[in-house]
mmCIF file of C-alpha atoms in Angstrom:
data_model
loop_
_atom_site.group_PDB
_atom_site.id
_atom_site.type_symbol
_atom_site.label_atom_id
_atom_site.label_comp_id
_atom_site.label_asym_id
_atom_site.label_seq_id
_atom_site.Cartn_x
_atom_site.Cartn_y
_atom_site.Cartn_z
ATOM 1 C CA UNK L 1 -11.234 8.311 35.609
ATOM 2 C CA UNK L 2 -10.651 6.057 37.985
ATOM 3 C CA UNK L 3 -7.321 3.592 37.999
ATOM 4 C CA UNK L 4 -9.742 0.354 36.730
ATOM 5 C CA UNK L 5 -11.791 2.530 34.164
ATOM 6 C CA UNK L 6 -8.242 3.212 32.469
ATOM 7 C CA UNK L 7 -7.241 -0.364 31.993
ATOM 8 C CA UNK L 8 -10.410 -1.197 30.806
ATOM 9 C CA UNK L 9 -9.984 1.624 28.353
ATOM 10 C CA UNK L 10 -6.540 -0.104 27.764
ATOM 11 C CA UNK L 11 -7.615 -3.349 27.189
ATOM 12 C CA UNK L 12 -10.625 -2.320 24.557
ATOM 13 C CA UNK L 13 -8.048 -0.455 22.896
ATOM 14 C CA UNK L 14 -5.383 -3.455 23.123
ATOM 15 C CA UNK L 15 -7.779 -5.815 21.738
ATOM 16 C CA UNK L 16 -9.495 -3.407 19.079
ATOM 17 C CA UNK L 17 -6.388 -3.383 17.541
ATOM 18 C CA UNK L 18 -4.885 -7.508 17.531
ATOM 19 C CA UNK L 19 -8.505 -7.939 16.026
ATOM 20 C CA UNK L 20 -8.761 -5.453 13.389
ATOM 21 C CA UNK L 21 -5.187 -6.058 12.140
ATOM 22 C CA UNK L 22 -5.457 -9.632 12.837
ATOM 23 C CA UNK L 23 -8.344 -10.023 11.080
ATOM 24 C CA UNK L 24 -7.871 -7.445 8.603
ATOM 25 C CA UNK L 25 -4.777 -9.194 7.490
ATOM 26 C CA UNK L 26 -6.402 -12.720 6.721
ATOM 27 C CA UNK L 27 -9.304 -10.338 4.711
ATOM 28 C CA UNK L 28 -6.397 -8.420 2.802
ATOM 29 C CA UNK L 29 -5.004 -11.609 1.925
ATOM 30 C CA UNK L 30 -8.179 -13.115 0.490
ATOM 31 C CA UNK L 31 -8.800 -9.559 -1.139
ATOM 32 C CA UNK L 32 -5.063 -9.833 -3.181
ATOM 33 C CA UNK L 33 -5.618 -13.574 -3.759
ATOM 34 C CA UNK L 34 -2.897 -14.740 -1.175
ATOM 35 C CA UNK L 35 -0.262 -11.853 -1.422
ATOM 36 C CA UNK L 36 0.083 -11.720 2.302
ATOM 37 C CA UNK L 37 0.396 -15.249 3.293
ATOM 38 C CA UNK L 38 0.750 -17.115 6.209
ATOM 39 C CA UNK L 39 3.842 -15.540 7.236
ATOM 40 C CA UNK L 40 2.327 -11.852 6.409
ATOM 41 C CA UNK L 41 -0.752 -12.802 8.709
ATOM 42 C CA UNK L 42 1.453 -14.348 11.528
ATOM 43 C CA UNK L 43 3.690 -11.150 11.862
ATOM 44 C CA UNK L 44 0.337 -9.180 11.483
ATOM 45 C CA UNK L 45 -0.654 -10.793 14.477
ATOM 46 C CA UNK L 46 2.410 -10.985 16.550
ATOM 47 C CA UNK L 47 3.811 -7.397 15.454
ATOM 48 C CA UNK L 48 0.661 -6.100 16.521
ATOM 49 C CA UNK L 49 0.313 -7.467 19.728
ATOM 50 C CA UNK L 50 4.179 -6.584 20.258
ATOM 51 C CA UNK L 51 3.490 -3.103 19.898
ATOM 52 C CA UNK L 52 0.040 -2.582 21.989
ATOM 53 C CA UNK L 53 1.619 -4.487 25.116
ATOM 54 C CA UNK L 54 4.506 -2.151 25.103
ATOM 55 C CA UNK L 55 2.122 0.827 25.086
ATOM 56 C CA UNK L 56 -0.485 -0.374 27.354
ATOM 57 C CA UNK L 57 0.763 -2.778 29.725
ATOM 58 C CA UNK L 58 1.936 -0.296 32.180
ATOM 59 C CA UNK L 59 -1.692 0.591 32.244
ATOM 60 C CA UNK L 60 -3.709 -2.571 32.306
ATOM 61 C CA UNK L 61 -0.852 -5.351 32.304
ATOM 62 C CA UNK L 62 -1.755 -5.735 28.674
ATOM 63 C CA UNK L 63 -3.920 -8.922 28.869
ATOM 64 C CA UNK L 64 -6.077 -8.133 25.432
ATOM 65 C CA UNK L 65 -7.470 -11.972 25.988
ATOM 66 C CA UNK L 66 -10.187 -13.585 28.286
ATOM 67 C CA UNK L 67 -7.756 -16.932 28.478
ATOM 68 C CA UNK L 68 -5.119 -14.205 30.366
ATOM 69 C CA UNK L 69 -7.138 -12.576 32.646
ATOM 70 C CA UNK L 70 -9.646 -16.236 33.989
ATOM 71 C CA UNK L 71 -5.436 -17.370 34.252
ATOM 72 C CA UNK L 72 -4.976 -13.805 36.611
ATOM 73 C CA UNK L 73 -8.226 -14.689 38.239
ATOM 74 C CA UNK L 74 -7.867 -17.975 39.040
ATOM 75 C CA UNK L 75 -4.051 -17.538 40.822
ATOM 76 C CA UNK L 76 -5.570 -14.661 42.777
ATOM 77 C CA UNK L 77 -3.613 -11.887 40.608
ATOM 78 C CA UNK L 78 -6.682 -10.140 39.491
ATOM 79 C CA UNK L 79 -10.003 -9.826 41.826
ATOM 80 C CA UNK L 80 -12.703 -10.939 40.205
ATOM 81 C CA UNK L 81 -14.212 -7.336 39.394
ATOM 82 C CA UNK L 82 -11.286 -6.056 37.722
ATOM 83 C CA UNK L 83 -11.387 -9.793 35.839
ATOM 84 C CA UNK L 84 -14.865 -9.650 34.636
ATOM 85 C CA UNK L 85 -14.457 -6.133 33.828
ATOM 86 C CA UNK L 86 -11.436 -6.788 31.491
ATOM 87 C CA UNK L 87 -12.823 -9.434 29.954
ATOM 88 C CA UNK L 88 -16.096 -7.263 29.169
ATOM 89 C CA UNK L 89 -13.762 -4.377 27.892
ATOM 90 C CA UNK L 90 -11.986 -7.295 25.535
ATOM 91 C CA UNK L 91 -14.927 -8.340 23.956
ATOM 92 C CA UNK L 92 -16.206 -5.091 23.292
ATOM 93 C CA UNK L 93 -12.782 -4.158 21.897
ATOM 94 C CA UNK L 94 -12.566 -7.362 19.748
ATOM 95 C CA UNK L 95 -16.657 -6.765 17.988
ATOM 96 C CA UNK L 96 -15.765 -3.194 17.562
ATOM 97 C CA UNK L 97 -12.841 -3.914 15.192
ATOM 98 C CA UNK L 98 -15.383 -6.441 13.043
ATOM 99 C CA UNK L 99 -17.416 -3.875 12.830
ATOM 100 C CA UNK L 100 -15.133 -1.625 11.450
ATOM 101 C CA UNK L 101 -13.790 -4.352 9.045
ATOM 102 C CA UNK L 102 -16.594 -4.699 7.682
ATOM 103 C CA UNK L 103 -17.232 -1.425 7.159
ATOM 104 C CA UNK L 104 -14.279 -1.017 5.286
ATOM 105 C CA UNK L 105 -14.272 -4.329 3.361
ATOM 106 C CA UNK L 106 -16.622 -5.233 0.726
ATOM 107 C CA UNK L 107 -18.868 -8.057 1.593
ATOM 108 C CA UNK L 108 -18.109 -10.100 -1.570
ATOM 109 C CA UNK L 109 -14.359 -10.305 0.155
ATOM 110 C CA UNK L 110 -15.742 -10.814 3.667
ATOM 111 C CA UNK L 111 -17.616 -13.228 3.524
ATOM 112 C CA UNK L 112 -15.474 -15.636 1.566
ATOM 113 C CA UNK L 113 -13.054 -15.343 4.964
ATOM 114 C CA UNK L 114 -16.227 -14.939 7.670
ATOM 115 C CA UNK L 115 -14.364 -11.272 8.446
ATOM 116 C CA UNK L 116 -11.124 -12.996 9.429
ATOM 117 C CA UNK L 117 -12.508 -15.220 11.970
ATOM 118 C CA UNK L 118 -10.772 -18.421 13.241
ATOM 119 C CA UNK L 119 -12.292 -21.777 12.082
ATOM 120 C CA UNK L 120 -11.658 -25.131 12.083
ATOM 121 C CA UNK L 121 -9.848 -26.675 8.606
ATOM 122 C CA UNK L 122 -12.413 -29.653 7.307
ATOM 123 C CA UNK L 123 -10.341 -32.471 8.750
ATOM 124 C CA UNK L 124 -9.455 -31.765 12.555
ATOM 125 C CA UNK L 125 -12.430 -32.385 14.655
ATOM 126 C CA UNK L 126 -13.897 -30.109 18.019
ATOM 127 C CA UNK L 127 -12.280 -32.185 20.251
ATOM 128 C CA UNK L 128 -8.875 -32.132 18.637
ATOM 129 C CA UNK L 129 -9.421 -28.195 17.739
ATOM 130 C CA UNK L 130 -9.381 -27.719 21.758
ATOM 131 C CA UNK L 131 -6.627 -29.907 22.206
ATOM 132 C CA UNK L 132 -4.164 -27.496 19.655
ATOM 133 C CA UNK L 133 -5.998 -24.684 20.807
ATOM 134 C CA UNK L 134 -4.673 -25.691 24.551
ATOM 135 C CA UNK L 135 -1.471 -26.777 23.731
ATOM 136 C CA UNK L 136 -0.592 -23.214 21.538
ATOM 137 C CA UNK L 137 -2.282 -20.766 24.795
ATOM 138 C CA UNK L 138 -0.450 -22.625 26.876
ATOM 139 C CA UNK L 139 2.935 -21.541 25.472
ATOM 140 C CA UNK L 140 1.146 -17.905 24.848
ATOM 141 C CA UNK L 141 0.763 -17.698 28.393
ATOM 142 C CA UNK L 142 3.453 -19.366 29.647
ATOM 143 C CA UNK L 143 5.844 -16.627 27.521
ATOM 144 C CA UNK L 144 3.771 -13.882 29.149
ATOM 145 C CA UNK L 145 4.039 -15.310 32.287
ATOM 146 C CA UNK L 146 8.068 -15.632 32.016
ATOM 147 C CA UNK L 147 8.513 -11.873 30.103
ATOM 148 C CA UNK L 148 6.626 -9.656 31.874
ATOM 149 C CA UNK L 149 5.322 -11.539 35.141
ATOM 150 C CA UNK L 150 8.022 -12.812 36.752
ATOM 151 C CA UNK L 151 10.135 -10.365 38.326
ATOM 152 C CA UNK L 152 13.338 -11.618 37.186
ATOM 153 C CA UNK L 153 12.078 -11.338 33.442
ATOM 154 C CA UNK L 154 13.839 -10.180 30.921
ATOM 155 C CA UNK L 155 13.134 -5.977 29.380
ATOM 156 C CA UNK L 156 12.195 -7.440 25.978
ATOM 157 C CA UNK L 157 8.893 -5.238 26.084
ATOM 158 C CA UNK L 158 5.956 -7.312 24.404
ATOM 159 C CA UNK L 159 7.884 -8.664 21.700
ATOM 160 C CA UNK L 160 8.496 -11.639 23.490
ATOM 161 C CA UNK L 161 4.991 -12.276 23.451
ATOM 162 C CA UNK L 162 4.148 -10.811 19.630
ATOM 163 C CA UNK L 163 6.968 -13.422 18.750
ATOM 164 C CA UNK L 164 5.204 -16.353 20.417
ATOM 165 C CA UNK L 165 1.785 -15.641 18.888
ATOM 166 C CA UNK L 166 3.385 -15.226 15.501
ATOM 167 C CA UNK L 167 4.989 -19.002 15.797
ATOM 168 C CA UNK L 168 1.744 -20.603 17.262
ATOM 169 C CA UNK L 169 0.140 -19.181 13.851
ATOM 170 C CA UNK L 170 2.421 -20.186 11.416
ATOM 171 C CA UNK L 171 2.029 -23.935 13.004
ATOM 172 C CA UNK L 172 -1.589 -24.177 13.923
ATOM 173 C CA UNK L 173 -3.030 -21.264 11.991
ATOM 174 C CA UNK L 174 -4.195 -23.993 8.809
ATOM 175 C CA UNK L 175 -5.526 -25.981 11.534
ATOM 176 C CA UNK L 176 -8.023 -23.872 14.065
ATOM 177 C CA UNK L 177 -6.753 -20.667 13.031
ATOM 178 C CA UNK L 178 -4.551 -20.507 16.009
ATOM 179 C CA UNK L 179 -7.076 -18.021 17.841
ATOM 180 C CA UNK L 180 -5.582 -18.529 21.633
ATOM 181 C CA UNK L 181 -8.275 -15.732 22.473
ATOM 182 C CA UNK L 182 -11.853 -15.914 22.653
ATOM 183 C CA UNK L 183 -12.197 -12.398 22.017
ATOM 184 C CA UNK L 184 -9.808 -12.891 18.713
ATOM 185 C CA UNK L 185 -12.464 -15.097 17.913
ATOM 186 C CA UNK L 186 -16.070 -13.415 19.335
ATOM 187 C CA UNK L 187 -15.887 -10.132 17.750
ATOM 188 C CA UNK L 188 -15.791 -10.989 13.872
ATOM 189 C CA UNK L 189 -17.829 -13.432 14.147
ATOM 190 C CA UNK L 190 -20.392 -11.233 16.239
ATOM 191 C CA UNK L 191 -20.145 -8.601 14.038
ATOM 192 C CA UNK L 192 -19.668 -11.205 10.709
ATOM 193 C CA UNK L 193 -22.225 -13.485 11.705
ATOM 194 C CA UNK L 194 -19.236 -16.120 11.371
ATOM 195 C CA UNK L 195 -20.606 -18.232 14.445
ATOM 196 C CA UNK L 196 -19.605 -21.891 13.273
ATOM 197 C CA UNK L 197 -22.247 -23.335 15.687
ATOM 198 C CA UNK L 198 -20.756 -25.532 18.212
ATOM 199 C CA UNK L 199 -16.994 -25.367 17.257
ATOM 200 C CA UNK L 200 -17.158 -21.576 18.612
ATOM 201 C CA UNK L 201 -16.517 -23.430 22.118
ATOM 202 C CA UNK L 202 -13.381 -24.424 20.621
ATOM 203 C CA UNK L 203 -12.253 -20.881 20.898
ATOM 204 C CA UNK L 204 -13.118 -20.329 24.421
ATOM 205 C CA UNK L 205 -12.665 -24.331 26.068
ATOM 206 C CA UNK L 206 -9.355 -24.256 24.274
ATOM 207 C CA UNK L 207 -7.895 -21.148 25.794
ATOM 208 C CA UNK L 208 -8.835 -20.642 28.788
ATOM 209 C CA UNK L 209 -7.788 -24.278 30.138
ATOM 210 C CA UNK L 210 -4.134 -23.737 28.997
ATOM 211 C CA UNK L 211 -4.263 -20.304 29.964
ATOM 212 C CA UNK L 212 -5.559 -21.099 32.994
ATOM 213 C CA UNK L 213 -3.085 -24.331 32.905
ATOM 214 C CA UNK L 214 -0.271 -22.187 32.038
ATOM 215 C CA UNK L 215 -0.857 -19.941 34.754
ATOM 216 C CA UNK L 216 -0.995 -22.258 37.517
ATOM 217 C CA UNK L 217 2.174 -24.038 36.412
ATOM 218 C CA UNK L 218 4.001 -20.629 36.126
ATOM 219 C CA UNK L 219 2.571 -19.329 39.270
ATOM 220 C CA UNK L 220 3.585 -22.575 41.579
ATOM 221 C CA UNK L 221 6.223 -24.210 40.456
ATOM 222 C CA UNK L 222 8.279 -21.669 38.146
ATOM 223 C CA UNK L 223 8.402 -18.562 39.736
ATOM 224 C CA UNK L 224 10.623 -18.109 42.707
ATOM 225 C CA UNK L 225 8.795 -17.995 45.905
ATOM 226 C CA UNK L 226 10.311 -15.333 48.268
#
């Protein structure tokens, strides 16, 4: 297999498994009537992503999230073949785990969550869902970016970036879910039918303009320049 076909294989597998824990964690928590919590989802999420970047970014870079790789694209880090292909890999990875959840789940418990898929709470409106949904992929990016772009970071593995996902949930996961991915956010809701019309845009205008944000800042002003 060819260098490209094995990140892509990466990234499925990367993104597979943020969305089936992910997910699975905010189903298990309506399934035991709030026993995992907030906190329990968060550190689903961030442990989870920890892990998989730790064991896969040596093959792919560990992106696992369309807002990383446009924000690789766009400051010339990733051609756009490798990009597109990524992102296709990502998406794929994301609906496969909603499939499986919902497989495993019953739909009585499903449903009630939309198979773990990000939403907006009743009282924050699309436009200021993007705005939160900017502001919390910006820092996501910025922290990947700083740990495992820049060559002076520091050999803290993916946890770094687990850590940073798990904080941007526990303060804007009641409010949009804290998705930071449009795949995080595609594949239940493909496989769910959880589409919430047009506040799905949230989940991919949101992230990808402060990854994309992120990235730019990081790759012109921050790094150091040889």
């Amino acid at each position: 297999m060819s260098p490209t076909g094995r990140a892509c294989v990466a990234e499925a597998i990367g993104t597979f498994a943020l969305c089936f824990i992910g997910a699975g964690a905010i189903i298990l928590n309506q399934k035991t009537g709030g026993a995992v919590g907030l906190i329990g989802i968060a550190l689903a999420h961030g442990l989870i992503l920890s892990v998989m970047i730790s064991a896969m970014g040596h093959v792919s870079g560990g992106h696992f999230n369309p807002a990383v790789t446009i924000g690789f694209m766009v400051t010339k880090r990733t051609d756009g073949g490798t990009g597109i292909s990524y992102i296709i890999s990502q998406l794929v990875g994301g609906t496969v785990a909603g499939i499986l959840l919902r497989v495993i789940f019953s739909a009585d418990v499903w449903q009630k969550v939309n198979l773990g898929t990000p939403t907006l709470a009743s009282d924050v409106s699309f436009g200021m869902g993007i705005l939160i949904e900017i502001i919390l992929t910006f820092f996501l990016v910025t922290v990947i970016w700083g740990s495992a772009v820049d060559d002076r970071h520091p050999d803290v593995g993916g946890f770094a970036i687990g850590l940073t996902i798990a904080a941007d949930i526990l303060m804007g996961g009641p409010l949009t879910g804290a998705s930071m991915n449009p795949a995080r956010t595609f594949g239940p809701a493909l496989a769910g039918g959880g589409f919430d019309g047009i506040n799905h845009l949230v989940y991919w205008i949101g992230p990808i303009i402060g990854g994309v944000a992120a990235a730019l800042v990081y790759n012109n002003i921050l790094i150091k320049k040889e």
